[in-house]
């Protein structure tokens, strides 16, 4: 089964939203400045989104761990 590109894009956006919220919260706790935390989160949102998308599409082309589905053959 092959994933469509739009599925990879949707997964990329949803995952990065969760990841960016996490990064902003951790940055805010460590640095103590919400402005800097938002800046860090804003930058990593775009860089990691691009990297994840490329990673996802590359793995989609690799057959490792995938099974070919064969039609069921009935014998009577």
Protein backbone atom coordinates (compact mmCIF):
# COMPACT_ATOMS: atom_id res chain seq x y z
CA UNK A 1 0.00 0.00 0.00
CA UNK A 2 1.37 3.39 -0.98
CA UNK A 3 0.57 6.62 0.84
CA UNK A 4 -0.62 9.63 -1.08
CA UNK A 5 1.45 12.80 -0.76
CA UNK A 6 -1.42 14.72 0.86
CA UNK A 7 -1.55 12.11 3.66
CA UNK A 8 2.14 12.69 4.35
CA UNK A 9 1.54 16.45 4.40
CA UNK A 10 -1.36 16.08 6.88
CA UNK A 11 0.75 13.83 9.12
CA UNK A 12 3.64 16.29 8.90
CA UNK A 13 1.49 19.24 9.97
CA UNK A 14 -0.25 17.41 12.82
CA UNK A 15 2.99 15.99 14.21
CA UNK A 16 4.87 19.29 13.99
CA UNK A 17 2.03 21.12 15.74
CA UNK A 18 2.39 18.76 18.70
CA UNK A 19 6.19 18.94 18.54
CA UNK A 20 6.27 22.73 18.35
CA UNK A 21 3.96 23.14 21.34
CA UNK A 22 6.31 20.83 23.25
CA UNK A 23 9.39 22.81 22.15
CA UNK A 24 7.82 26.15 23.11
CA UNK A 25 6.82 24.86 26.57
CA UNK A 26 10.26 23.35 27.25
CA UNK A 27 12.02 26.48 25.98
CA UNK A 28 9.81 28.65 28.17
CA UNK A 29 10.57 26.52 31.24
CA UNK A 30 14.33 26.54 30.57
CA UNK A 31 14.73 30.15 29.43
CA UNK A 32 11.86 31.75 31.33
CA UNK A 33 11.00 34.12 28.47
CA UNK A 34 7.91 33.39 26.36
CA UNK A 35 9.07 35.65 23.52
CA UNK A 36 12.30 33.67 23.06
CA UNK A 37 10.40 30.41 23.49
CA UNK A 38 7.99 31.38 20.70
CA UNK A 39 10.90 32.40 18.47
CA UNK A 40 12.60 29.05 18.97
CA UNK A 41 9.33 27.23 18.31
CA UNK A 42 8.68 29.28 15.17
CA UNK A 43 12.04 28.46 13.64
CA UNK A 44 11.95 24.77 14.48
CA UNK A 45 8.39 24.47 13.17
CA UNK A 46 9.49 25.03 9.59
CA UNK A 47 12.88 23.30 9.65
CA UNK A 48 11.56 20.13 11.28
CA UNK A 49 8.43 20.09 9.14
CA UNK A 50 10.57 19.99 6.00
CA UNK A 51 12.88 17.34 7.43
CA UNK A 52 9.97 15.16 8.58
CA UNK A 53 8.24 15.39 5.20
CA UNK A 54 11.42 14.30 3.38
CA UNK A 55 11.94 11.50 5.92
CA UNK A 56 8.34 10.29 5.54
CA UNK A 57 8.42 10.28 1.73
CA UNK A 58 11.79 8.48 1.69
CA UNK A 59 10.50 5.74 4.01
CA UNK A 60 7.39 5.43 1.84
CA UNK A 61 9.65 4.34 -1.05
CA UNK A 62 11.50 1.72 1.00
CA UNK A 63 9.99 -1.78 0.91
CA UNK A 64 11.48 -2.78 4.29
CA UNK A 65 8.69 -4.01 6.60
CA UNK A 66 5.96 -3.83 3.96
CA UNK A 67 3.96 -6.78 2.69
CA UNK A 68 2.53 -7.09 -0.78
CA UNK A 69 -1.17 -7.84 -0.68
CA UNK A 70 -2.18 -10.68 -2.92
CA UNK A 71 -5.75 -11.31 -3.99
CA UNK A 72 -7.39 -14.17 -2.16
CA UNK A 73 -7.38 -17.32 -4.25
CA UNK A 74 -10.40 -19.53 -3.59
CA UNK A 75 -10.27 -23.22 -4.28
CA UNK A 76 -13.42 -25.28 -4.27
